[in-house]
Amino acid sequence: MNAILRRKQHKAELRTQILEAAREIFVRDGYESFSMRKLAQRIEYSPGSIYLHFKNKEELFESLVEESFDRLLRALNRLKNGHPQQDPAATLKKGLRAYVDFGLRNPSDYRFAFLLRRPLHRRPYKVHPAFDVLRYMVGRCVEEKHFRTVDIETTSQALWAAIHGITSLLIQRPTFPWVARRKLIDQVINNAIDGLMVRTDQEEETRAGVQHVQLSHL
Amino acid sequence: MNAILRRKQHKAELRTQILEAAREIFVRDGYESFSMRKLAQRIEYSPGSIYLHFKNKEELFESLVEESFDRLLRALNRLKNGHPQQDPAATLKKGLRAYVDFGLRNPSDYRFAFLLRRPLHRRPYKVHPAFDVLRYMVGRCVEEKHFRTVDIETTSQALWAAIHGITSLLIQRPTFPWVARRKLIDQVINNAIDGLMVRTDQEEETRAGVQHVQLSHL
Amino acid sequence: MNAILRRKQHKAELRTQILEAAREIFVRDGYESFSMRKLAQRIEYSPGSIYLHFKNKEELFESLVEESFDRLLRALNRLKNGHPQQDPAATLKKGLRAYVDFGLRNPSDYRFAFLLRRPLHRRPYKVHPAFDVLRYMVGRCVEEKHFRTVDIETTSQALWAAIHGITSLLIQRPTFPWVARRKLIDQVINNAIDGLMVRTDQEEETRAGVQHVQLSHL
Amino acid sequence: MNAILRRKQHKAELRTQILEAAREIFVRDGYESFSMRKLAQRIEYSPGSIYLHFKNKEELFESLVEESFDRLLRALNRLKNGHPQQDPAATLKKGLRAYVDFGLRNPSDYRFAFLLRRPLHRRPYKVHPAFDVLRYMVGRCVEEKHFRTVDIETTSQALWAAIHGITSLLIQRPTFPWVARRKLIDQVINNAIDGLMVRTDQEEETRAGVQHVQLSHL
DNA sequence: AATGAATGAGAGTTCATTCAT
DNA sequence: GATGAATGAACTCTCATTCAT
């Protein structure tokens, strides 16, 4: 019994080890240069052993994608649950920033989740829970009248597009002469959100954001 | 002479044929699974023949990237030159829409220009002329006081991020349950631009855009 | 255990089989025309299998070179140790003859050791132990006053040149109308050695050697 | 007529140009890496053009071999004819030295003549005229009683072996820690010749040579 | 559970050579 | 006489995967 347990644990550990090593190689060498052999050598097991944990290269890759999606989801959920009382629009902005930051801090995860091209897999699309978090946040903004009465789905998708755009570009084109990251990200997010807000005078006055500073003295 | 001319023409035609077939295979199979042999078989020539036109796989790929960038650039330039008298903000919006449309109508070009991962080649980054067009358009909006006094570089980059985001997502995730494309694209662009505009009452009243229709009777 | 042992043995056998087949092909076709495929076909394994034993063609070739050098060395050592009490000059002559004989009886080994051109690999030169044996023998001849006080290094190199010359020519130009091998080899060796000997009357009289027989009754 | 002549001349010139370029590439890149394409590129003609002068790679290579043999022969003949009156033994020594020097000064020629392995060509062996020169010289030494009555053929072959040995080793193993070249070559030649000489007292006394100095006071 | 041997397929690339023009 | 296009065969080497042990 003890033995069985130990065995199960070992198996789980090895699986994790494989995934970690695979991720590193995928990111370091690029998808094209990844090979099951290299992976086996890295973890110091035989090539065959990998097949005891993953059916084939494809499944291994998919596991990494899933793992990365989960981490992104968890990061967003932490955000959502962390500040339940707050102004939902502020929370949303924080959420969007958190999304971008997650991508930039975990480019490997972001690549797996959105950028690496999978060999065309035609399985029926399931909207990922991560997107639900976004939709939920937008929904609250509308419900609590911080946003104009916009279409929640369209807005969510548009917001996603914007933050995906900046995240992926910063990751994939690191040599482009970008302006300061913070400033750029803020501008993208503020631009995307501000137009959606219900404008009240006081809000207008207290709006913060680098690119609006000059506005105050118009 | 005639013979020489015919030969040259034939050579050019074959080159084009190769490029076209290669493009298809690259897009269908991805860089990794593209093979010179597959290409050869497709065009019904021997593998060696390809090497009479392109030094190697890498160079062939690069040619496609360049070609695609050029087409994008030309599409944008047509836009810029086409309506020189117009309201620059409207032109900019049209330009952004044109960018997205180009990507959606020529997904293969867009993939080559921005999405397909090249084996890391560290040549010094040259900002592509296409980006200059954008910067120029934003500059005119600021100069002619249609935009607030924003930083042109930051704004250009932020706008690029937004439209790249929607373009790439629509191309790469075709099975996601997107709302109507037109509506979505408009929302992304309007969101991104509207926050930058100098607001005057009449402008506010005449603002068009699907997502703002309801707004009018608030 | 038994199984493991059997496996190891099989692996060793296969390695040997590969080396033997490779040696034959290298000698028959030359380095340039040797091919891993030909080899694979010959041993009736897939091309990939060879790579389980040798990293690449180069390493395979080097293994053969080493093997051949070792065999030569061992042959010479047997000679050296076999007759420790004898007249060192006689031993040296025997050694030289043994060298040539080894080459002629194992032309493949000799080719690998000295004649087949390796793709220029600039590793720092290590004088092969086989040459040390020669130097040692010459040294003894000088020490024990059988040779005049010649420079040991120069003499060793000159002797090597002579015997390498005859060995390589006989191997590489088998269709040349050579005189009787034995006679020719003896003449080369006697010529090379005799000039070095300290001459005493009785030695002069007892000198043997095909080419000197007639001399006695002049 | 003039035109025909010019054409013939041009053809000959081109042939020479091809041979020169080919020789360079063969020596620089090794036989294996030589390619008709490289050659064509170097002489700035099309690959096909080479085939107007040489049936194939093999024939081209053979032409180079022949050319090199001829040069060697001519060098030796110059020697032979240059000093017709001299002591034939001295002339022979000079000839042997000239042979070695030719090889060292024209390693490319020597390689082609003797070292580069031709894809086994089984044509009936023709003793090269260069060897006849040697035989002739040895013959004269015997006739004029400078040599003991040795077998001319055997002696010639043995001498050839010795000088080929030193020449080829010096060319093919340039990183071996050889002693001073001059000294080494002299020792090889002197060793090989001295044993053949008829010894007279005065000759004994006037003999020069590093390794014989001590001999004088025996 | 893990291994190591083995393979068949296929990769990119180069080559000597031919031949219509 | 010279060319440029084309090819078929060959090359070394790597790969994902299988399977007896």
Coordinates of C-alpha atoms in Angstrom, one line a residue, chain A residues 11-136:
Chain A
K11 CA 5.0 8.7 -11.4
A12 CA 3.5 12.1 -10.8
E13 CA 6.9 13.6 -10.0
L14 CA 8.4 12.2 -13.2
R15 CA 5.5 13.6 -15.2
T16 CA 6.2 17.0 -13.8
Q17 CA 9.9 16.7 -14.5
I18 CA 9.2 15.8 -18.0
L19 CA 6.9 18.7 -18.5
E20 CA 9.4 21.1 -17.1
A21 CA 12.2 19.9 -19.2
A22 CA 10.0 19.8 -22.3
R23 CA 8.9 23.4 -21.7
E24 CA 12.4 24.6 -21.4
I25 CA 13.5 22.9 -24.6
F26 CA 10.5 24.1 -26.5
V27 CA 11.2 27.7 -25.5
R28 CA 15.0 27.5 -25.8
D29 CA 15.2 25.7 -29.1
G30 CA 12.0 26.6 -30.7
Y31 CA 9.2 24.2 -31.6
E32 CA 11.1 22.9 -34.7
S33 CA 14.2 21.9 -32.8
F34 CA 12.4 20.2 -30.0
S35 CA 12.9 16.4 -30.1
M36 CA 11.9 13.6 -27.9
R37 CA 15.4 12.4 -27.8
K38 CA 16.8 15.7 -26.5
L39 CA 14.1 15.6 -23.9
A40 CA 14.9 12.1 -22.8
Q41 CA 18.5 12.9 -22.6
R42 CA 17.8 16.0 -20.4
I43 CA 15.8 14.1 -17.9
E44 CA 18.2 11.2 -18.1
Y45 CA 15.6 8.6 -19.0
S46 CA 15.3 6.6 -22.1
P47 CA 13.2 7.9 -25.0
G48 CA 10.7 5.1 -24.4
S49 CA 10.0 6.2 -20.9
I50 CA 8.4 9.4 -22.0
Y51 CA 5.8 7.3 -23.8
L52 CA 4.7 5.9 -20.5
H53 CA 3.5 9.3 -19.6
F54 CA 2.4 10.8 -22.9
K55 CA 1.0 9.1 -25.9
N56 CA 3.2 11.1 -28.3
K57 CA 4.8 14.4 -28.9
E58 CA 1.5 16.0 -29.7
E59 CA -0.1 15.1 -26.4
L60 CA 3.0 16.3 -24.6
F61 CA 2.8 19.6 -26.3
E62 CA -0.9 19.9 -25.6
S63 CA -0.3 19.2 -21.9
L64 CA 2.0 22.2 -21.8
V65 CA -0.5 24.4 -23.5
E66 CA -3.1 23.4 -21.0
E67 CA -0.8 23.9 -18.1
S68 CA 0.0 27.4 -19.3
F69 CA -3.6 28.2 -19.8
D70 CA -4.3 27.1 -16.3
R71 CA -1.6 29.2 -14.8
L72 CA -3.0 32.2 -16.7
L73 CA -6.4 31.5 -15.4
R74 CA -5.2 31.1 -11.8
A75 CA -3.4 34.4 -12.0
L76 CA -6.5 36.1 -13.2
N77 CA -8.7 34.4 -10.6
R78 CA -6.3 35.5 -7.8
L79 CA -6.9 39.0 -9.1
K80 CA -10.6 38.7 -9.3
N81 CA -11.0 37.3 -5.8
G82 CA -8.3 39.4 -4.3
H83 CA -10.2 42.7 -4.4
P84 CA -13.8 41.8 -4.3
Q85 CA -15.0 45.1 -2.9
Q86 CA -13.4 47.4 -5.3
D87 CA -14.6 49.6 -8.0
P88 CA -15.1 47.1 -10.9
A89 CA -13.7 49.3 -13.6
A90 CA -10.5 49.7 -11.6
T91 CA -10.5 46.0 -11.0
L92 CA -10.9 45.4 -14.7
K93 CA -8.0 47.7 -15.5
K94 CA -5.9 45.9 -13.0
G95 CA -7.0 42.6 -14.5
L96 CA -6.0 43.7 -18.0
R97 CA -2.7 44.9 -16.7
A98 CA -2.3 41.6 -14.8
Y99 CA -2.9 39.7 -18.0
V100 CA -0.2 41.6 -19.9
D101 CA 2.1 41.3 -17.0
F102 CA 1.6 37.6 -16.7
G103 CA 2.4 37.3 -20.4
L104 CA 5.6 39.3 -20.1
R105 CA 6.7 37.6 -16.9
N106 CA 5.9 34.2 -18.3
P107 CA 6.5 34.5 -21.9
S108 CA 6.9 30.8 -22.2
D109 CA 3.4 30.3 -20.9
Y110 CA 2.0 32.9 -23.1
R111 CA 3.7 31.5 -26.1
F112 CA 2.2 28.1 -25.4
A113 CA -1.2 29.5 -24.7
F114 CA -1.5 31.7 -27.7
L115 CA 1.5 32.0 -30.0
L116 CA 3.0 28.6 -30.8
R117 CA 1.3 27.1 -33.7
R118 CA -0.1 23.8 -33.0
P119 CA -0.2 21.3 -35.8
L120 CA -3.8 22.0 -37.0
H121 CA -6.0 20.3 -34.4
R122 CA -9.6 20.5 -35.3
R123 CA -11.1 19.7 -32.0
P124 CA -14.3 21.6 -31.2
Y125 CA -13.5 24.9 -29.7
K126 CA -14.1 25.4 -26.0
V127 CA -13.9 29.0 -24.9
H128 CA -11.3 29.0 -22.2
P129 CA -12.4 29.8 -18.6
A130 CA -9.8 32.6 -18.7
F131 CA -12.0 34.4 -21.1
D132 CA -15.0 33.9 -18.8
V133 CA -13.2 35.9 -16.1
L134 CA -12.8 38.8 -18.5
R135 CA -16.4 38.6 -19.5
Y136 CA -17.5 38.5 -15.9

